[in-house]
mmCIF file of C-alpha atoms and ligand atoms in Angstrom:
data_model
loop_
_atom_site.group_PDB
_atom_site.id
_atom_site.type_symbol
_atom_site.label_atom_id
_atom_site.label_comp_id
_atom_site.label_asym_id
_atom_site.label_seq_id
_atom_site.Cartn_x
_atom_site.Cartn_y
_atom_site.Cartn_z
ATOM 1 C CA UNK A 63 0.885 -18.376 -16.329
ATOM 2 C CA UNK A 64 2.894 -18.545 -12.906
ATOM 3 C CA UNK A 65 6.511 -17.963 -13.257
ATOM 4 C CA UNK A 66 8.430 -20.660 -10.945
ATOM 5 C CA UNK A 67 10.410 -19.589 -8.091
ATOM 6 C CA UNK A 68 13.351 -21.573 -6.703
ATOM 7 C CA UNK A 69 14.603 -20.205 -3.464
ATOM 8 C CA UNK A 70 17.401 -21.200 -1.353
ATOM 9 C CA UNK A 71 17.307 -21.037 2.383
ATOM 10 C CA UNK A 72 20.821 -20.929 3.871
ATOM 11 C CA UNK A 73 19.766 -21.336 7.490
ATOM 12 C CA UNK A 74 22.647 -20.549 9.839
ATOM 13 C CA UNK A 75 25.252 -21.440 7.422
ATOM 14 C CA UNK A 76 27.988 -19.618 5.586
ATOM 15 C CA UNK A 77 30.504 -16.913 6.726
ATOM 16 C CA UNK A 78 30.938 -13.875 4.540
ATOM 17 C CA UNK A 79 33.890 -15.345 2.514
ATOM 18 C CA UNK A 80 31.992 -18.795 1.968
ATOM 19 C CA UNK A 81 28.683 -16.932 1.105
ATOM 20 C CA UNK A 82 30.317 -14.762 -1.350
ATOM 21 C CA UNK A 83 32.154 -17.884 -3.041
ATOM 22 C CA UNK A 84 28.711 -19.777 -3.195
ATOM 23 C CA UNK A 85 26.904 -17.124 -5.112
ATOM 24 C CA UNK A 86 30.132 -16.527 -7.148
ATOM 25 C CA UNK A 87 30.131 -20.391 -8.230
ATOM 26 C CA UNK A 88 26.289 -20.307 -8.606
ATOM 27 C CA UNK A 89 25.806 -17.151 -10.949
ATOM 28 C CA UNK A 90 27.447 -18.723 -13.978
ATOM 29 C CA UNK A 91 25.671 -22.042 -13.499
ATOM 30 C CA UNK A 92 22.214 -20.342 -13.467
ATOM 31 C CA UNK A 93 22.735 -17.338 -15.939
ATOM 32 C CA UNK A 94 20.835 -18.826 -18.550
ATOM 33 C CA UNK A 95 17.891 -19.951 -16.706
ATOM 34 C CA UNK A 96 14.839 -18.474 -18.182
ATOM 35 C CA UNK A 97 11.406 -18.232 -16.639
ATOM 36 C CA UNK A 98 12.448 -18.861 -13.228
ATOM 37 C CA UNK A 99 12.917 -16.495 -10.504
ATOM 38 C CA UNK A 100 16.112 -17.298 -8.251
ATOM 39 C CA UNK A 101 16.476 -16.134 -4.749
ATOM 40 C CA UNK A 102 18.969 -17.004 -2.014
ATOM 41 C CA UNK A 103 18.359 -16.335 1.796
ATOM 42 C CA UNK A 104 21.671 -15.795 3.654
ATOM 43 C CA UNK A 105 22.149 -14.837 7.264
ATOM 44 C CA UNK A 106 21.734 -11.062 7.920
ATOM 45 C CA UNK A 107 25.460 -10.443 8.554
ATOM 46 C CA UNK A 108 26.434 -11.433 4.924
ATOM 47 C CA UNK A 109 23.456 -9.802 2.939
ATOM 48 C CA UNK A 110 25.617 -6.701 1.965
ATOM 49 C CA UNK A 111 28.333 -8.790 0.734
ATOM 50 C CA UNK A 112 26.310 -11.021 -1.030
ATOM 51 C CA UNK A 113 24.176 -8.252 -2.493
ATOM 52 C CA UNK A 114 27.523 -6.852 -3.956
ATOM 53 C CA UNK A 115 28.425 -10.319 -5.484
ATOM 54 C CA UNK A 116 25.004 -10.829 -7.092
ATOM 55 C CA UNK A 117 24.594 -7.272 -8.545
ATOM 56 C CA UNK A 118 23.854 -7.584 -12.179
ATOM 57 C CA UNK A 119 22.970 -11.141 -11.970
ATOM 58 C CA UNK A 120 19.558 -12.855 -11.876
ATOM 59 C CA UNK A 121 19.896 -13.905 -8.312
ATOM 60 C CA UNK A 122 17.754 -12.051 -5.910
ATOM 61 C CA UNK A 123 18.239 -11.871 -2.128
ATOM 62 C CA UNK A 124 15.815 -12.526 0.883
ATOM 63 C CA UNK A 125 16.012 -12.207 4.534
ATOM 64 C CA UNK A 126 15.287 -15.188 6.549
ATOM 65 C CA UNK A 127 12.982 -13.255 8.944
ATOM 66 C CA UNK A 128 12.153 -9.781 9.835
ATOM 67 C CA UNK A 129 10.521 -7.904 12.748
ATOM 68 C CA UNK A 130 7.143 -5.935 12.340
ATOM 69 C CA UNK A 131 8.577 -2.470 13.555
ATOM 70 C CA UNK A 132 10.510 -0.321 11.362
ATOM 71 C CA UNK A 133 12.983 0.862 14.114
ATOM 72 C CA UNK A 134 13.120 1.312 17.973
ATOM 73 C CA UNK A 135 14.399 -0.165 21.093
ATOM 74 C CA UNK A 136 14.002 -3.779 19.861
ATOM 75 C CA UNK A 137 17.540 -5.375 20.454
ATOM 76 C CA UNK A 138 18.486 -8.048 18.053
ATOM 77 C CA UNK A 139 15.977 -7.408 15.410
ATOM 78 C CA UNK A 140 15.994 -6.384 11.958
ATOM 79 C CA UNK A 141 13.339 -4.506 10.169
ATOM 80 C CA UNK A 142 11.748 -4.769 6.438
ATOM 81 C CA UNK A 143 13.408 -1.428 5.571
ATOM 82 C CA UNK A 144 16.747 -2.564 6.813
ATOM 83 C CA UNK A 145 16.415 -5.569 4.717
ATOM 84 C CA UNK A 146 15.726 -3.556 1.574
ATOM 85 C CA UNK A 147 18.667 -1.290 2.492
ATOM 86 C CA UNK A 148 20.670 -4.483 2.586
ATOM 87 C CA UNK A 149 19.613 -5.337 -0.858
ATOM 88 C CA UNK A 150 16.907 -7.730 -0.295
ATOM 89 C CA UNK A 151 13.564 -7.858 -2.413
ATOM 90 C CA UNK A 152 12.111 -10.749 -0.469
ATOM 91 C CA UNK A 153 11.899 -12.255 3.114
ATOM 92 C CA UNK A 154 11.029 -15.590 4.450
ATOM 93 C CA UNK A 155 8.260 -15.337 7.221
ATOM 94 C CA UNK A 156 7.005 -18.007 9.350
ATOM 95 C CA UNK A 157 9.582 -20.708 8.721
ATOM 96 C CA UNK A 158 8.882 -23.849 10.652
ATOM 97 C CA UNK A 159 12.172 -23.589 12.564
ATOM 98 C CA UNK A 160 11.017 -20.021 13.774
ATOM 99 C CA UNK A 161 7.718 -21.395 14.821
ATOM 100 C CA UNK A 162 9.422 -24.477 16.579
ATOM 101 C CA UNK A 163 12.488 -22.779 18.309
ATOM 102 C CA UNK A 164 11.514 -19.176 18.480
ATOM 103 C CA UNK A 165 7.951 -19.190 19.496
ATOM 104 C CA UNK A 166 6.592 -17.658 16.319
ATOM 105 C CA UNK A 167 2.755 -17.891 16.246
ATOM 106 C CA UNK A 168 0.130 -17.307 13.280
ATOM 107 C CA UNK A 169 -0.060 -13.869 14.969
ATOM 108 C CA UNK A 170 3.446 -12.817 14.860
ATOM 109 C CA UNK A 171 3.713 -14.243 11.551
ATOM 110 C CA UNK A 172 0.868 -12.042 10.352
ATOM 111 C CA UNK A 173 2.354 -8.881 11.854
ATOM 112 C CA UNK A 174 5.429 -9.566 10.144
ATOM 113 C CA UNK A 175 3.934 -10.288 6.845
ATOM 114 C CA UNK A 176 1.937 -7.031 7.116
ATOM 115 C CA UNK A 177 4.892 -5.055 7.860
ATOM 116 C CA UNK A 178 7.144 -6.703 5.220
ATOM 117 C CA UNK A 179 4.562 -5.907 2.507
ATOM 118 C CA UNK A 180 4.235 -2.361 3.762
ATOM 119 C CA UNK A 181 7.829 -2.071 3.657
ATOM 120 C CA UNK A 182 7.925 -3.022 -0.092
ATOM 121 C CA UNK A 183 9.237 -6.736 0.307
ATOM 122 C CA UNK A 184 7.720 -9.734 -1.338
ATOM 123 C CA UNK A 185 7.260 -12.538 1.357
ATOM 124 C CA UNK A 186 7.789 -16.189 1.219
ATOM 125 C CA UNK A 187 5.318 -17.218 3.744
ATOM 126 C CA UNK A 188 5.810 -20.706 5.141
ATOM 127 C CA UNK A 189 3.176 -23.185 6.400
ATOM 128 C CA UNK A 190 3.197 -26.938 7.026
ATOM 129 C CA UNK A 191 2.031 -29.594 9.465
ATOM 130 C CA UNK A 192 4.171 -31.679 11.715
ATOM 131 C CA UNK A 193 4.348 -35.423 11.459
ATOM 132 C CA UNK A 194 1.857 -35.796 14.366
ATOM 133 C CA UNK A 195 -0.569 -33.539 12.851
ATOM 134 C CA UNK A 196 -0.449 -35.527 9.774
ATOM 135 C CA UNK A 197 -0.796 -38.755 11.470
ATOM 136 C CA UNK A 198 -3.776 -37.386 13.283
ATOM 137 C CA UNK A 199 -5.353 -36.432 10.029
ATOM 138 C CA UNK A 200 -5.106 -32.861 10.843
ATOM 139 C CA UNK A 201 -3.120 -31.567 7.661
ATOM 140 C CA UNK A 202 -5.830 -29.627 6.236
ATOM 141 C CA UNK A 203 -7.029 -28.124 9.554
ATOM 142 C CA UNK A 204 -3.640 -26.946 10.260
ATOM 143 C CA UNK A 205 -2.928 -25.527 6.710
ATOM 144 C CA UNK A 206 -6.230 -23.711 6.908
ATOM 145 C CA UNK A 207 -5.504 -22.033 10.427
ATOM 146 C CA UNK A 208 -1.882 -21.050 9.385
ATOM 147 C CA UNK A 209 -3.243 -19.637 5.945
ATOM 148 C CA UNK A 210 -6.144 -17.589 7.605
ATOM 149 C CA UNK A 211 -4.121 -16.583 10.557
ATOM 150 C CA UNK A 212 -0.944 -15.576 8.647
ATOM 151 C CA UNK A 213 -2.804 -13.726 6.073
ATOM 152 C CA UNK A 214 -5.497 -11.986 8.391
ATOM 153 C CA UNK A 215 -6.140 -8.426 7.090
ATOM 154 C CA UNK A 216 -4.024 -8.837 4.105
ATOM 155 C CA UNK A 217 -6.000 -7.387 1.118
ATOM 156 C CA UNK A 218 -6.146 -8.963 -2.466
ATOM 157 C CA UNK A 219 -3.503 -6.491 -3.868
ATOM 158 C CA UNK A 220 -1.183 -7.118 -0.921
ATOM 159 C CA UNK A 221 -1.340 -10.921 -1.721
ATOM 160 C CA UNK A 222 0.319 -10.398 -4.996
ATOM 161 C CA UNK A 223 3.264 -9.644 -2.914
ATOM 162 C CA UNK A 224 3.053 -13.120 -1.152
ATOM 163 C CA UNK A 225 4.582 -16.511 -2.123
ATOM 164 C CA UNK A 226 3.282 -19.187 -0.247
ATOM 165 C CA UNK A 227 5.759 -22.099 0.853
ATOM 166 C CA UNK A 228 4.306 -25.579 1.778
ATOM 167 C CA UNK A 229 6.840 -27.160 3.857
ATOM 168 C CA UNK A 230 5.784 -30.397 5.716
ATOM 169 C CA UNK A 231 7.819 -30.263 8.855
ATOM 170 C CA UNK A 232 8.472 -33.867 8.730
ATOM 171 C CA UNK A 233 10.232 -33.359 5.415
ATOM 172 C CA UNK A 234 12.399 -30.597 6.235
ATOM 173 C CA UNK A 235 16.168 -31.483 6.566
ATOM 174 C CA UNK A 236 15.123 -35.198 7.019
ATOM 175 C CA UNK A 237 15.800 -36.457 3.615
ATOM 176 C CA UNK A 238 12.153 -37.809 3.497
ATOM 177 C CA UNK A 239 10.277 -35.772 0.868
ATOM 178 C CA UNK A 240 6.606 -35.800 0.362
ATOM 179 C CA UNK A 241 5.576 -37.726 -2.595
ATOM 180 C CA UNK A 242 4.716 -35.762 -5.645
ATOM 181 C CA UNK A 243 0.871 -36.774 -5.000
ATOM 182 C CA UNK A 244 1.052 -35.836 -1.272
ATOM 183 C CA UNK A 245 2.522 -32.348 -2.225
ATOM 184 C CA UNK A 246 0.091 -31.836 -5.084
ATOM 185 C CA UNK A 247 -2.882 -32.793 -2.855
ATOM 186 C CA UNK A 248 -1.780 -30.088 -0.110
ATOM 187 C CA UNK A 249 -0.833 -27.391 -2.897
ATOM 188 C CA UNK A 250 -4.286 -27.910 -4.392
ATOM 189 C CA UNK A 251 -5.937 -27.527 -0.839
ATOM 190 C CA UNK A 252 -3.888 -24.462 -0.205
ATOM 191 C CA UNK A 253 -4.859 -22.787 -3.646
ATOM 192 C CA UNK A 254 -8.649 -23.586 -2.681
ATOM 193 C CA UNK A 255 -8.488 -22.271 0.558
ATOM 194 C CA UNK A 256 -6.829 -18.912 -0.912
ATOM 195 C CA UNK A 257 -9.526 -18.970 -3.342
ATOM 196 C CA UNK A 258 -12.041 -18.970 -0.576
ATOM 197 C CA UNK A 259 -10.431 -16.192 1.115
ATOM 198 C CA UNK A 260 -9.574 -14.068 -1.726
ATOM 199 C CA UNK A 261 -11.279 -15.194 -4.906
ATOM 200 C CA UNK A 262 -10.222 -17.596 -7.516
ATOM 201 C CA UNK A 263 -8.456 -15.214 -9.787
ATOM 202 C CA UNK A 264 -6.033 -14.145 -6.995
ATOM 203 C CA UNK A 265 -5.564 -17.715 -5.994
ATOM 204 C CA UNK A 266 -4.686 -18.768 -9.523
ATOM 205 C CA UNK A 267 -2.159 -16.068 -9.552
ATOM 206 C CA UNK A 268 -0.270 -17.045 -6.274
ATOM 207 C CA UNK A 269 2.828 -19.138 -6.392
ATOM 208 C CA UNK A 270 2.873 -22.073 -4.158
ATOM 209 C CA UNK A 271 6.254 -23.558 -3.517
ATOM 210 C CA UNK A 272 7.176 -27.001 -2.189
ATOM 211 C CA UNK A 273 9.830 -27.303 0.572
ATOM 212 C CA UNK A 274 11.116 -30.243 2.231
ATOM 213 C CA UNK A 275 14.247 -32.171 1.169
ATOM 214 C CA UNK A 276 14.077 -30.961 -2.489
ATOM 215 C CA UNK A 277 16.992 -32.312 -4.389
ATOM 216 C CA UNK A 278 18.154 -32.521 -8.114
ATOM 217 C CA UNK A 279 16.845 -35.949 -8.185
ATOM 218 C CA UNK A 280 13.026 -35.055 -7.128
ATOM 219 C CA UNK A 281 12.440 -31.514 -8.471
ATOM 220 C CA UNK A 282 11.296 -32.651 -11.916
ATOM 221 C CA UNK A 283 8.442 -34.772 -10.494
ATOM 222 C CA UNK A 284 7.452 -32.100 -8.015
ATOM 223 C CA UNK A 285 7.576 -29.398 -10.682
ATOM 224 C CA UNK A 286 5.448 -31.622 -12.846
ATOM 225 C CA UNK A 287 2.403 -31.065 -10.399
ATOM 226 C CA UNK A 288 -0.182 -28.692 -11.644
ATOM 227 C CA UNK A 289 -0.152 -26.634 -8.425
ATOM 228 C CA UNK A 290 3.617 -26.835 -7.457
ATOM 229 C CA UNK A 291 5.110 -23.575 -8.751
ATOM 230 C CA UNK A 292 8.653 -23.757 -7.531
ATOM 231 C CA UNK A 293 10.677 -24.930 -4.410
ATOM 232 C CA UNK A 294 12.106 -23.684 -1.080
ATOM 233 C CA UNK A 295 15.347 -25.447 -0.656
ATOM 234 C CA UNK A 296 17.543 -25.888 2.352
ATOM 235 C CA UNK A 297 20.272 -28.299 2.462
ATOM 236 C CA UNK A 298 20.698 -28.647 -1.383
ATOM 237 C CA UNK A 299 20.929 -24.775 -1.765
ATOM 238 C CA UNK A 300 24.307 -24.683 0.024
ATOM 239 C CA UNK A 301 26.242 -26.230 -2.735
ATOM 240 C CA UNK A 302 26.330 -24.336 -6.032
ATOM 241 C CA UNK A 303 26.020 -27.392 -8.370
ATOM 242 C CA UNK A 304 22.925 -29.001 -6.468
ATOM 243 C CA UNK A 305 21.297 -25.637 -6.324
ATOM 244 C CA UNK A 306 21.839 -24.966 -9.982
ATOM 245 C CA UNK A 307 20.538 -28.302 -11.110
ATOM 246 C CA UNK A 308 17.233 -27.629 -9.093
ATOM 247 C CA UNK A 309 17.125 -23.971 -10.760
ATOM 248 C CA UNK A 310 17.718 -25.538 -14.005
ATOM 249 C CA UNK A 311 15.086 -28.351 -13.560
ATOM 250 C CA UNK A 312 13.580 -27.673 -16.836
ATOM 251 C CA UNK A 313 16.707 -27.823 -18.971
HETATM 252 C C1 LIG B 143 14.011 -25.334 4.335
HETATM 253 O O1 LIG B 143 14.932 -25.038 5.058
HETATM 254 O O2 LIG B 143 13.060 -24.684 4.197
HETATM 255 C C2 LIG B 143 14.024 -26.719 3.874
HETATM 256 C C3 LIG B 143 13.081 -27.087 3.189
HETATM 257 O O3 LIG B 143 15.158 -27.536 4.103
HETATM 258 P P1 LIG B 143 15.486 -28.941 3.428
HETATM 259 O O4 LIG B 143 15.508 -28.661 1.935
HETATM 260 O O5 LIG B 143 17.053 -29.117 3.939
HETATM 261 O O6 LIG B 143 14.695 -29.825 3.895
#
């Protein structure tokens, strides 16, 4: 019912040559992948070159962030329209590294999500609790706050352009993955919360990805969970063979 999404977040890695080489190696390894949407999110400066390299393939492009204004005196920012112009269909918004190091709040995340959807992009909207919050039993409170804050003012129709990525901060880049059960519990809570906000039918349609040290070795178990609809992959997306093995999880 929900087509799985496997998205690679390349973070601050890969120069133009390296990025083009990576997608060049990846494309043949995933070309037979059926019933899965494949997305990669390179740094802004290489988007144009990667867009050319993936043209005609089943790999789609995402920006790693965007600003909420379309243009203006905002030095250093990139707008949704500019991402589209560079070949992106998607954008990651609210990644925990942006919340942690660049002062993103639920409010700025919300402004960005609304602008991105208005600009014709689909959004990979990241949420997740820190280790401290999990240990203080605040996981669900945090997820609910991030969901309702990030999606404030978003209509049911607009929600069709949103993919939620549940990324427990303690599992990102640490090698420590949430267990299948822990991830499923959080995903089920997220779907229930979305159902409360926008109705069951809409919530049942939304893809919820898991992110946090996803590797070829753990993708199958995660994907077997009823509310896990794909993965947002950091480290393991930087090599064609490991990312392809995750994309081809079913095969
Ligand atoms: C991420 O960057 O979104 C991520 C989940 O990273 P990693 O897979 O390296 O934990």
